[in-house]
C-alpha cells in the first residue's frame, strides 16, 4: 500500500464516519469509516517507516581525489 492509497482510505473513512448518516441493514457505516481510517493511518505509518529506512540505507557518498602527478 502506498501513500496515496493510505490517504485515500483516510479520506473515505472520514467521509463514512462523519459525513454519512444513512444506515444499511446489518452494516454500521460509522464503524466501517473508523476501520478504514485506522487501516489508512497504519498503512501510512508503515509506508513512511519503510521509506525512511530505505533512504537512510542507500545514502552513500564516495569521494575520490586524484593528484595531477598520478595522471
JSON list of C-alpha atoms in Angstrom, two decimals:
[
{"chain": "A", "resi": 1, "resn": "UNK", "atom": "CA", "xyz": [0.00, 0.00, 0.00]},
{"chain": "A", "resi": 2, "resn": "UNK", "atom": "CA", "xyz": [1.42, 3.38, -0.95]},
{"chain": "A", "resi": 3, "resn": "UNK", "atom": "CA", "xyz": [1.00, 6.84, 0.46]},
{"chain": "A", "resi": 4, "resn": "UNK", "atom": "CA", "xyz": [-1.79, 7.62, -2.00]},
{"chain": "A", "resi": 5, "resn": "UNK", "atom": "CA", "xyz": [-3.83, 4.57, -1.02]},
{"chain": "A", "resi": 6, "resn": "UNK", "atom": "CA", "xyz": [-3.37, 5.33, 2.68]},
{"chain": "A", "resi": 7, "resn": "UNK", "atom": "CA", "xyz": [-4.59, 8.90, 2.23]},
{"chain": "A", "resi": 8, "resn": "UNK", "atom": "CA", "xyz": [-7.50, 7.61, 0.13]},
{"chain": "A", "resi": 9, "resn": "UNK", "atom": "CA", "xyz": [-8.51, 5.20, 2.92]},
{"chain": "A", "resi": 10, "resn": "UNK", "atom": "CA", "xyz": [-8.28, 8.01, 5.47]},
{"chain": "A", "resi": 11, "resn": "UNK", "atom": "CA", "xyz": [-10.48, 10.27, 3.32]},
{"chain": "A", "resi": 12, "resn": "UNK", "atom": "CA", "xyz": [-13.12, 7.62, 2.55]},
{"chain": "A", "resi": 13, "resn": "UNK", "atom": "CA", "xyz": [-13.14, 6.54, 6.19]},
{"chain": "A", "resi": 14, "resn": "UNK", "atom": "CA", "xyz": [-13.61, 10.12, 7.35]},
{"chain": "A", "resi": 15, "resn": "UNK", "atom": "CA", "xyz": [-16.47, 10.63, 4.93]},
{"chain": "A", "resi": 16, "resn": "UNK", "atom": "CA", "xyz": [-18.19, 7.45, 6.08]},
{"chain": "A", "resi": 17, "resn": "UNK", "atom": "CA", "xyz": [-17.57, 8.11, 9.78]},
{"chain": "A", "resi": 18, "resn": "UNK", "atom": "CA", "xyz": [-18.51, 11.77, 9.91]},
{"chain": "A", "resi": 19, "resn": "UNK", "atom": "CA", "xyz": [-20.43, 12.65, 6.77]},
{"chain": "A", "resi": 20, "resn": "UNK", "atom": "CA", "xyz": [-22.84, 9.79, 6.08]},
{"chain": "A", "resi": 21, "resn": "UNK", "atom": "CA", "xyz": [-25.89, 9.29, 8.24]},
{"chain": "A", "resi": 22, "resn": "UNK", "atom": "CA", "xyz": [-27.60, 6.54, 6.23]},
{"chain": "A", "resi": 23, "resn": "UNK", "atom": "CA", "xyz": [-27.97, 3.04, 7.61]},
{"chain": "A", "resi": 24, "resn": "UNK", "atom": "CA", "xyz": [-27.69, -0.21, 5.74]},
{"chain": "A", "resi": 25, "resn": "UNK", "atom": "CA", "xyz": [-29.24, -3.33, 7.18]},
{"chain": "A", "resi": 26, "resn": "UNK", "atom": "CA", "xyz": [-26.60, -5.04, 9.29]},
{"chain": "A", "resi": 27, "resn": "UNK", "atom": "CA", "xyz": [-23.83, -2.54, 8.47]},
{"chain": "A", "resi": 28, "resn": "UNK", "atom": "CA", "xyz": [-22.90, 0.43, 10.62]},
{"chain": "A", "resi": 29, "resn": "UNK", "atom": "CA", "xyz": [-21.22, 2.86, 8.23]},
{"chain": "A", "resi": 30, "resn": "UNK", "atom": "CA", "xyz": [-19.70, 4.84, 11.09]},
{"chain": "A", "resi": 31, "resn": "UNK", "atom": "CA", "xyz": [-17.79, 1.78, 12.28]},
{"chain": "A", "resi": 32, "resn": "UNK", "atom": "CA", "xyz": [-16.75, 0.96, 8.71]},
{"chain": "A", "resi": 33, "resn": "UNK", "atom": "CA", "xyz": [-15.44, 4.52, 8.42]},
{"chain": "A", "resi": 34, "resn": "UNK", "atom": "CA", "xyz": [-13.42, 4.22, 11.63]},
{"chain": "A", "resi": 35, "resn": "UNK", "atom": "CA", "xyz": [-11.97, 0.89, 10.46]},
{"chain": "A", "resi": 36, "resn": "UNK", "atom": "CA", "xyz": [-10.96, 2.41, 7.11]},
{"chain": "A", "resi": 37, "resn": "UNK", "atom": "CA", "xyz": [-9.39, 5.41, 8.85]},
{"chain": "A", "resi": 38, "resn": "UNK", "atom": "CA", "xyz": [-7.44, 3.08, 11.14]},
{"chain": "A", "resi": 39, "resn": "UNK", "atom": "CA", "xyz": [-6.22, 1.00, 8.21]},
{"chain": "A", "resi": 40, "resn": "UNK", "atom": "CA", "xyz": [-5.19, 4.15, 6.36]},
{"chain": "A", "resi": 41, "resn": "UNK", "atom": "CA", "xyz": [-3.32, 5.51, 9.39]},
{"chain": "A", "resi": 42, "resn": "UNK", "atom": "CA", "xyz": [-1.49, 2.23, 9.99]},
{"chain": "A", "resi": 43, "resn": "UNK", "atom": "CA", "xyz": [-0.68, 1.93, 6.29]},
{"chain": "A", "resi": 44, "resn": "UNK", "atom": "CA", "xyz": [0.66, 5.49, 6.18]},
{"chain": "A", "resi": 45, "resn": "UNK", "atom": "CA", "xyz": [2.84, 4.89, 9.24]},
{"chain": "A", "resi": 46, "resn": "UNK", "atom": "CA", "xyz": [4.26, 1.68, 7.76]},
{"chain": "A", "resi": 47, "resn": "UNK", "atom": "CA", "xyz": [4.94, 3.26, 4.36]},
{"chain": "A", "resi": 48, "resn": "UNK", "atom": "CA", "xyz": [6.70, 6.24, 5.93]},
{"chain": "A", "resi": 49, "resn": "UNK", "atom": "CA", "xyz": [8.73, 3.99, 8.21]},
{"chain": "A", "resi": 50, "resn": "UNK", "atom": "CA", "xyz": [9.93, 1.84, 5.30]},
{"chain": "A", "resi": 51, "resn": "UNK", "atom": "CA", "xyz": [10.63, 4.90, 3.15]},
{"chain": "A", "resi": 52, "resn": "UNK", "atom": "CA", "xyz": [12.74, 6.38, 5.94]},
{"chain": "A", "resi": 53, "resn": "UNK", "atom": "CA", "xyz": [14.74, 3.16, 6.29]},
{"chain": "A", "resi": 54, "resn": "UNK", "atom": "CA", "xyz": [15.25, 2.89, 2.54]},
{"chain": "A", "resi": 55, "resn": "UNK", "atom": "CA", "xyz": [16.61, 6.43, 2.18]},
{"chain": "A", "resi": 56, "resn": "UNK", "atom": "CA", "xyz": [18.87, 6.03, 5.20]},
{"chain": "A", "resi": 57, "resn": "UNK", "atom": "CA", "xyz": [20.26, 2.70, 3.99]},
{"chain": "A", "resi": 58, "resn": "UNK", "atom": "CA", "xyz": [21.03, 3.75, 0.42]},
{"chain": "A", "resi": 59, "resn": "UNK", "atom": "CA", "xyz": [22.67, 7.08, 1.08]},
{"chain": "A", "resi": 60, "resn": "UNK", "atom": "CA", "xyz": [26.33, 6.64, 0.09]},
{"chain": "A", "resi": 61, "resn": "UNK", "atom": "CA", "xyz": [28.90, 9.29, -0.62]},
{"chain": "A", "resi": 62, "resn": "UNK", "atom": "CA", "xyz": [32.14, 8.46, -2.41]},
{"chain": "A", "resi": 63, "resn": "UNK", "atom": "CA", "xyz": [34.94, 10.99, -2.52]},
{"chain": "A", "resi": 64, "resn": "UNK", "atom": "CA", "xyz": [37.78, 10.28, -4.91]},
{"chain": "A", "resi": 65, "resn": "UNK", "atom": "CA", "xyz": [40.76, 12.50, -5.08]},
{"chain": "A", "resi": 66, "resn": "UNK", "atom": "CA", "xyz": [43.41, 12.31, -7.75]},
{"chain": "A", "resi": 67, "resn": "UNK", "atom": "CA", "xyz": [46.57, 14.30, -7.81]},
{"chain": "A", "resi": 68, "resn": "UNK", "atom": "CA", "xyz": [47.80, 15.73, -11.08]},
{"chain": "A", "resi": 69, "resn": "UNK", "atom": "CA", "xyz": [51.06, 13.79, -10.68]},
{"chain": "A", "resi": 70, "resn": "UNK", "atom": "CA", "xyz": [49.18, 10.45, -10.80]},
{"chain": "A", "resi": 71, "resn": "UNK", "atom": "CA", "xyz": [47.79, 11.14, -14.27]}
]
